[in-house]
Tab-separated table of C-alpha atoms (C1' of nucleotides) in Angstrom:
chain	number	residue	atom	x	y	z
A	1	MET	CA	50.058	15.118	-74.032
A	2	LYS	CA	51.789	13.826	-76.433
A	3	LEU	CA	52.978	15.234	-79.834
A	4	ILE	CA	54.445	11.665	-80.674
A	5	THR	CA	53.193	8.661	-79.810
A	6	ARG	CA	54.977	5.212	-79.235
A	7	ASN	CA	54.667	3.698	-82.391
A	8	THR	CA	55.923	6.092	-84.349
A	9	ASP	CA	58.731	6.625	-82.505
A	10	TYR	CA	59.560	3.346	-82.975
A	11	ALA	CA	58.936	3.920	-86.964
A	12	LEU	CA	61.132	6.882	-86.464
A	13	ARG	CA	64.450	4.583	-84.746
A	14	ALA	CA	63.960	1.868	-87.408
A	15	VAL	CA	63.198	4.055	-90.335
A	16	CYS	CA	66.015	6.515	-89.165
A	17	PHE	CA	68.411	2.841	-88.749
A	18	MET	CA	67.850	2.074	-92.397
A	19	ALA	CA	68.289	5.461	-93.640
A	20	LYS	CA	72.179	4.719	-91.906
A	21	HIS	CA	72.326	1.389	-93.604
A	22	LYS	CA	71.108	2.428	-96.999
A	23	GLY	CA	70.786	-0.371	-99.755
A	24	LYS	CA	71.370	-3.079	-96.877
A	25	VAL	CA	67.853	-5.676	-96.304
A	26	VAL	CA	67.246	-5.116	-92.918
A	27	SER	CA	65.633	-8.284	-90.745
A	28	VAL	CA	63.193	-7.508	-87.937
A	29	ALA	CA	65.905	-9.376	-85.993
A	30	GLU	CA	68.785	-7.052	-86.270
A	31	LEU	CA	66.467	-4.557	-85.864
A	32	THR	CA	64.555	-6.091	-82.044
A	33	ARG	CA	68.298	-5.947	-81.556
A	34	LYS	CA	69.873	-3.007	-82.752
A	35	LEU	CA	66.644	-0.478	-81.304
A	36	ARG	CA	65.776	-2.917	-77.645
A	37	VAL	CA	62.033	-2.409	-79.562
A	38	PRO	CA	59.217	-5.628	-78.702
A	39	ARG	CA	60.116	-7.710	-81.637
A	40	PRO	CA	56.282	-8.295	-82.533
A	41	PHE	CA	55.117	-5.183	-82.115
A	42	LEU	CA	58.087	-3.593	-84.215
A	43	ARG	CA	57.421	-6.510	-87.041
A	44	LYS	CA	53.561	-4.412	-86.460
A	45	ILE	CA	54.970	-1.383	-87.048
A	46	LEU	CA	57.047	-2.461	-90.079
A	47	GLN	CA	54.274	-3.969	-91.765
A	48	SER	CA	52.219	-0.729	-91.630
A	49	LEU	CA	55.533	1.589	-92.846
A	50	ASN	CA	55.276	-1.177	-96.226
A	51	ARG	CA	51.631	-1.016	-96.997
A	52	SER	CA	51.698	3.059	-96.221
A	53	GLY	CA	54.936	3.098	-99.208
A	54	ILE	CA	57.546	4.145	-97.039
A	55	LEU	CA	59.760	0.389	-96.676
A	56	LYS	CA	59.832	-2.025	-98.932
A	57	SER	CA	59.279	-5.355	-97.905
A	58	LEU	CA	61.144	-9.119	-99.332
A	59	ARG	CA	59.947	-12.260	-98.205
A	60	GLY	CA	61.467	-15.724	-97.495
A	61	GLN	CA	64.635	-16.776	-96.515
A	62	GLY	CA	67.353	-14.020	-96.064
A	63	GLY	CA	64.783	-11.607	-96.413
A	64	GLY	CA	63.981	-8.192	-94.082
A	65	PHE	CA	63.272	-4.430	-95.294
A	66	ILE	CA	64.612	-1.326	-96.937
A	67	LEU	CA	63.956	2.105	-97.450
A	68	ALA	CA	61.189	2.494	-100.527
A	69	LYS	CA	62.134	5.739	-100.950
A	70	ASP	CA	65.280	8.242	-100.580
A	71	ALA	CA	65.540	9.526	-97.068
A	72	THR	CA	64.885	12.864	-98.239
A	73	GLN	CA	61.575	11.843	-99.201
A	74	ILE	CA	60.436	10.626	-96.545
A	75	PHE	CA	58.783	13.500	-93.538
A	76	LEU	CA	57.697	13.064	-90.054
A	77	MET	CA	54.326	14.197	-90.476
A	78	ASP	CA	53.983	11.424	-93.471
A	79	ILE	CA	55.068	8.798	-90.438
A	80	MET	CA	52.469	10.593	-87.926
A	81	ARG	CA	50.230	9.677	-89.985
A	82	ILE	CA	50.013	6.334	-90.966
A	83	PHE	CA	50.105	5.648	-86.773
A	84	GLN	CA	48.153	8.186	-85.014
A	85	GLY	CA	45.746	9.767	-88.738
A	86	LYS	CA	44.719	13.042	-89.221
A	87	LEU	CA	46.233	15.357	-86.827
A	88	ARG	CA	43.649	17.688	-85.552
A	89	LEU	CA	43.801	20.016	-82.869
A	90	ASN	CA	40.237	21.731	-83.286
A	91	ASP	CA	37.918	18.496	-83.003
A	92	CYS	CA	36.181	19.471	-79.159
A	93	LEU	CA	35.067	22.203	-79.925
A	94	LEU	CA	32.987	20.836	-83.637
A	95	LYS	CA	30.098	20.372	-80.416
A	96	LYS	CA	28.587	23.330	-79.204
A	97	LEU	CA	27.589	26.339	-77.181
A	98	ILE	CA	31.055	27.511	-76.179
A	99	CYS	CA	30.743	30.947	-78.187
A	100	PRO	CA	26.895	32.229	-78.997
A	101	ASN	CA	27.597	31.938	-82.026
A	102	LYS	CA	28.323	28.448	-83.804
A	103	ARG	CA	30.625	28.809	-87.365
A	104	SER	CA	33.003	32.151	-86.368
A	105	CYS	CA	33.494	30.887	-83.733
A	106	PRO	CA	36.652	32.646	-82.602
A	107	LEU	CA	38.487	29.852	-80.509
A	108	ARG	CA	38.370	27.588	-83.711
A	109	LYS	CA	39.830	30.068	-85.899
A	110	LYS	CA	42.773	31.142	-83.411
A	111	ILE	CA	43.684	26.647	-82.851
A	112	ALA	CA	43.343	26.182	-86.493
A	113	LYS	CA	46.417	28.836	-86.681
A	114	ILE	CA	47.609	27.027	-84.473
A	115	GLU	CA	47.090	23.628	-86.307
A	116	SER	CA	48.645	24.383	-89.501
A	117	TYR	CA	51.597	26.621	-88.458
A	118	VAL	CA	52.158	22.964	-86.582
A	119	LEU	CA	50.636	20.766	-89.903
A	120	LYS	CA	54.071	23.057	-92.228
A	121	GLU	CA	56.656	22.567	-89.569
A	122	LEU	CA	55.918	18.160	-89.080
A	123	SER	CA	55.694	18.712	-93.612
A	124	ALA	CA	58.941	20.280	-93.800
A	125	ILE	CA	61.284	17.124	-91.498
A	126	ASN	CA	62.834	14.297	-93.554
A	127	ILE	CA	64.277	11.540	-91.944
A	128	ALA	CA	67.709	12.635	-93.782
A	129	SER	CA	67.559	15.797	-91.616
A	130	LEU	CA	67.274	13.106	-88.796
A	131	LEU	CA	70.898	11.567	-88.744
A	132	GLU	CA	72.973	14.148	-87.658
B	1	MET	CA	45.099	13.684	-81.463
B	2	LYS	CA	43.221	16.074	-79.603
B	3	LEU	CA	45.073	19.428	-78.292
B	4	ILE	CA	41.871	19.479	-76.483
B	5	THR	CA	40.285	17.054	-73.957
B	6	ARG	CA	36.471	16.654	-73.114
B	7	ASN	CA	37.196	18.321	-69.852
B	8	THR	CA	38.949	21.183	-70.542
B	9	ASP	CA	36.782	21.851	-73.162
B	10	TYR	CA	33.826	22.230	-70.531
B	11	ALA	CA	35.729	23.902	-68.672
B	12	LEU	CA	35.904	26.792	-71.078
B	13	ARG	CA	32.142	26.378	-71.417
B	14	ALA	CA	31.828	26.757	-68.323
B	15	VAL	CA	33.974	29.481	-67.569
B	16	CYS	CA	32.936	31.433	-71.140
B	17	PHE	CA	28.980	31.467	-68.938
B	18	MET	CA	30.168	32.495	-66.419
B	19	ALA	CA	32.397	35.391	-68.505
B	20	LYS	CA	29.015	36.512	-69.702
B	21	HIS	CA	26.922	36.635	-66.573
B	22	LYS	CA	30.201	38.100	-64.481
B	23	GLY	CA	29.357	38.994	-60.965
B	24	LYS	CA	26.585	36.097	-60.645
B	25	VAL	CA	26.818	32.769	-59.019
B	26	VAL	CA	26.514	29.972	-60.768
B	27	SER	CA	25.615	27.273	-59.481
B	28	VAL	CA	26.177	23.606	-61.361
B	29	ALA	CA	22.403	23.037	-61.600
B	30	GLU	CA	21.996	25.484	-63.701
B	31	LEU	CA	24.936	25.683	-66.052
B	32	THR	CA	24.451	21.477	-65.864
B	33	ARG	CA	20.420	23.128	-67.803
B	34	LYS	CA	22.061	25.600	-69.557
B	35	LEU	CA	25.543	23.873	-71.518
B	36	ARG	CA	24.223	20.561	-71.077
B	37	VAL	CA	27.223	18.682	-69.430
B	38	PRO	CA	27.030	15.918	-66.834
B	39	ARG	CA	27.038	16.535	-63.921
B	40	PRO	CA	28.644	14.412	-61.771
B	41	PHE	CA	31.672	15.004	-63.731
B	42	LEU	CA	30.882	19.207	-63.846
B	43	ARG	CA	30.992	19.691	-60.501
B	44	LYS	CA	34.054	17.549	-60.735
B	45	ILE	CA	35.769	20.387	-63.034
B	46	LEU	CA	34.566	23.140	-61.345
B	47	GLN	CA	35.850	21.922	-57.530
B	48	SER	CA	39.422	22.097	-59.899
B	49	LEU	CA	38.709	24.581	-61.271
B	50	ASN	CA	38.258	26.473	-57.364
B	51	ARG	CA	41.651	24.656	-56.261
B	52	SER	CA	43.478	25.943	-59.489
B	53	GLY	CA	41.786	29.552	-58.306
B	54	ILE	CA	40.465	30.061	-61.704
B	55	LEU	CA	36.551	30.107	-59.738
B	56	LYS	CA	35.987	31.065	-56.118
B	57	SER	CA	33.813	29.115	-54.446
B	58	LEU	CA	30.070	30.184	-52.451
B	59	ARG	CA	29.324	27.236	-49.870
B	60	GLY	CA	25.695	26.978	-48.981
B	61	GLN	CA	22.582	27.348	-49.605
B	62	GLY	CA	22.206	30.159	-52.491
B	63	GLY	CA	26.247	29.359	-52.960
B	64	GLY	CA	28.055	28.228	-56.625
B	65	PHE	CA	30.670	29.768	-58.212
B	66	ILE	CA	31.689	32.614	-59.627
B	67	LEU	CA	34.904	34.334	-61.395
B	68	ALA	CA	37.719	34.571	-59.947
B	69	LYS	CA	39.850	37.343	-61.547
B	70	ASP	CA	38.974	38.594	-64.623
B	71	ALA	CA	38.084	37.066	-68.085
B	72	THR	CA	40.948	39.187	-69.791
B	73	GLN	CA	43.408	37.285	-66.987
B	74	ILE	CA	42.121	34.219	-67.523
B	75	PHE	CA	44.386	31.900	-70.217
B	76	LEU	CA	43.826	29.572	-72.358
B	77	MET	CA	46.444	27.661	-71.129
B	78	ASP	CA	45.845	28.531	-67.969
B	79	ILE	CA	42.889	26.176	-67.701
B	80	MET	CA	45.060	23.528	-69.731
B	81	ARG	CA	47.229	22.788	-67.903
B	82	ILE	CA	44.159	22.135	-65.227
B	83	PHE	CA	43.175	19.224	-66.839
B	84	GLN	CA	46.027	17.768	-69.492
B	85	GLY	CA	49.578	18.675	-67.313
B	86	LYS	CA	52.117	20.023	-68.999
B	87	LEU	CA	52.431	20.835	-72.499
B	88	ARG	CA	55.017	18.048	-73.526
B	89	LEU	CA	55.362	17.803	-77.253
B	90	ASN	CA	58.942	16.314	-76.906
B	91	ASP	CA	58.343	13.487	-74.561
B	92	CYS	CA	59.731	10.491	-76.789
B	93	LEU	CA	62.335	11.449	-77.958
B	94	LEU	CA	64.464	11.201	-74.973
B	95	LYS	CA	64.348	7.778	-74.771
B	96	LYS	CA	67.694	6.700	-76.674
B	97	LEU	CA	68.943	5.610	-80.457
B	98	ILE	CA	66.874	8.049	-83.086
B	99	CYS	CA	70.409	9.346	-83.695
B	100	PRO	CA	73.277	9.105	-82.911
B	101	ASN	CA	74.725	11.753	-80.114
B	102	LYS	CA	71.774	11.829	-78.141
B	103	ARG	CA	72.203	15.416	-76.043
B	104	SER	CA	71.882	17.107	-79.894
B	105	CYS	CA	69.521	15.391	-81.376
B	106	PRO	CA	68.219	17.477	-84.406
B	107	LEU	CA	64.555	16.585	-84.024
B	108	ARG	CA	63.803	17.250	-80.481
B	109	LYS	CA	66.008	20.412	-81.338
B	110	LYS	CA	62.849	20.670	-84.530
B	111	ILE	CA	59.882	19.679	-81.709
B	112	ALA	CA	61.231	22.061	-78.696
B	113	LYS	CA	61.036	25.176	-81.587
B	114	ILE	CA	56.943	24.244	-82.916
B	115	GLU	CA	56.391	23.374	-78.921
B	116	SER	CA	57.653	26.763	-77.757
B	117	TYR	CA	55.221	28.260	-80.462
B	118	VAL	CA	52.286	26.561	-79.408
B	119	LEU	CA	52.801	27.368	-75.884
B	120	LYS	CA	53.318	31.412	-76.786
B	121	GLU	CA	50.173	31.412	-78.801
B	122	LEU	CA	47.576	29.193	-76.153
B	123	SER	CA	49.255	31.133	-73.644
B	124	ALA	CA	47.921	34.148	-75.561
B	125	ILE	CA	44.262	33.554	-76.303
B	126	ASN	CA	42.093	34.842	-72.661
B	127	ILE	CA	39.063	34.202	-72.017
B	128	ALA	CA	37.304	38.026	-72.686
B	129	SER	CA	38.821	36.764	-76.712
B	130	LEU	CA	35.762	34.002	-76.771
B	131	LEU	CA	32.950	35.613	-75.688
B	132	GLU	CA	31.985	37.183	-78.545
C	1	DA	C1'	61.821	-30.210	-98.307
C	2	DC	C1'	63.056	-27.645	-94.863
C	3	DA	C1'	64.322	-23.096	-92.289
C	4	DA	C1'	64.483	-18.017	-92.263
C	5	DA	C1'	61.782	-14.527	-93.397
C	6	DT	C1'	57.231	-11.583	-94.117
C	7	DG	C1'	51.815	-10.941	-94.154
C	8	DA	C1'	48.265	-10.914	-91.869
C	9	DT	C1'	45.102	-10.990	-87.889
C	10	DA	C1'	42.999	-11.707	-83.415
C	11	DC	C1'	43.712	-11.400	-78.871
C	12	DA	C1'	45.356	-9.161	-74.314
C	13	DA	C1'	47.104	-5.975	-71.224
C	14	DT	C1'	47.722	-1.977	-69.643
C	15	DT	C1'	46.770	3.515	-69.003
C	16	DA	C1'	44.208	7.898	-70.362
C	17	DT	C1'	40.193	9.569	-70.481
C	18	DG	C1'	35.618	9.980	-68.947
C	19	DG	C1'	31.897	9.656	-65.818
C	20	DT	C1'	29.794	8.573	-61.968
C	21	DA	C1'	28.328	8.219	-56.474
C	22	DT	C1'	28.906	9.156	-51.801
C	23	DC	C1'	29.282	10.992	-47.678
C	24	DA	C1'	30.880	15.175	-45.475
C	25	DT	C1'	30.627	20.224	-44.607
C	26	DT	C1'	29.382	24.180	-45.617
C	27	DT	C1'	25.497	28.257	-45.677
C	28	DC	C1'	21.065	30.364	-46.095
C	29	DT	C1'	16.129	30.315	-44.396
C	30	DG	C1'	12.074	29.552	-41.779
D	1	DC	C1'	18.165	25.188	-34.192
D	2	DA	C1'	16.673	21.985	-37.931
D	3	DG	C1'	16.418	20.864	-42.162
D	4	DA	C1'	17.340	22.407	-47.025
D	5	DA	C1'	21.021	23.659	-50.506
D	6	DA	C1'	24.601	23.619	-52.078
D	7	DT	C1'	29.681	22.613	-52.600
D	8	DG	C1'	34.515	19.280	-50.545
D	9	DA	C1'	36.629	15.249	-51.286
D	10	DT	C1'	37.364	11.312	-52.544
D	11	DA	C1'	36.871	6.872	-53.893
D	12	DC	C1'	34.921	3.402	-57.650
D	13	DC	C1'	33.126	2.081	-62.325
D	14	DA	C1'	33.770	1.892	-67.432
D	15	DT	C1'	34.943	3.206	-72.139
D	16	DA	C1'	38.433	3.839	-75.670
D	17	DA	C1'	43.549	4.365	-77.002
D	18	DT	C1'	47.828	3.030	-76.434
D	19	DT	C1'	51.425	-0.982	-76.205
D	20	DG	C1'	51.836	-4.524	-76.936
D	21	DT	C1'	52.304	-10.830	-78.054
D	22	DA	C1'	50.484	-14.833	-80.120
D	23	DT	C1'	49.537	-17.689	-84.067
D	24	DC	C1'	48.378	-19.672	-88.509
D	25	DA	C1'	49.442	-18.685	-93.521
D	26	DT	C1'	52.634	-17.218	-96.847
D	27	DT	C1'	56.787	-17.170	-99.898
D	28	DT	C1'	61.476	-17.572	-101.128
D	29	DG	C1'	66.672	-19.153	-100.922
D	30	DT	C1'	69.567	-22.788	-99.697
DNA sequence: ACAAATGATACAATTATGGTATCATTTCTG
DNA sequence: CAGAAATGATACCATAATTGTATCATTTGT
């Protein structure tokens, strides 16, 4: 199983690239060349990042994308959430029958503890820390 | 994203049931009734558990399945590995370009740390601890 | 006006997950 | 020994998620 999916991965690469060229407007064309990621897919990803406030977009000739905030203020968890939704390690066990007393299912508790650890760690990783 | 898939979940329910009826040979028919899991799917799951040494099977009339070892010696991680493969949170980043120096990619290190924590925790949870 | 860029969105291909069906083999019981 | 009741092995199918493609509309600089 993967913790990080492809589109999160691509998004990270793009955001890292932009963080390394802070202040420069970067077009999809350039990113495609540099990152070797399928162009239409990358466009879709960048548009999501724009809508989510991670990037700002500039339309028209000479346009492109640029970070909407400082690289220290963009966290791995933010980007994962955009493309992978909320991190829930726990879903399946809501159902039934794994243990006699549903509410206080001991497995749920243990998984919840793991989940909160993972969440905390992922939320602490910012883009700036990935640049070197 | 889910940490535990459906077949792991079903497997857990079945194993827990058998742990609660230690020493009794349980047929798929009975498990299907008790757990309300689709029968042919459950069969496939139990067969996997048998091949992996979690259960023992008894063929022929009056046959079924029974735990191959004590419930304290069967760990959540064992069962997850059977149905979900090795836990790897890290795969995507092997590729390229996320950071300048591929070997010492800082993200890889951070994810590896999270992975080892999750692994450790899941490996410590045994079936016996889920029964009450 | 035109070219070069993104916005929005519908569609398609591939893979993973969840599930079914079937025939072969073993074993108990009458 | 025959037949029923169980698992073993395995091929197949359905659905959903992931990974992508294509296209038309809109904005903006020259």
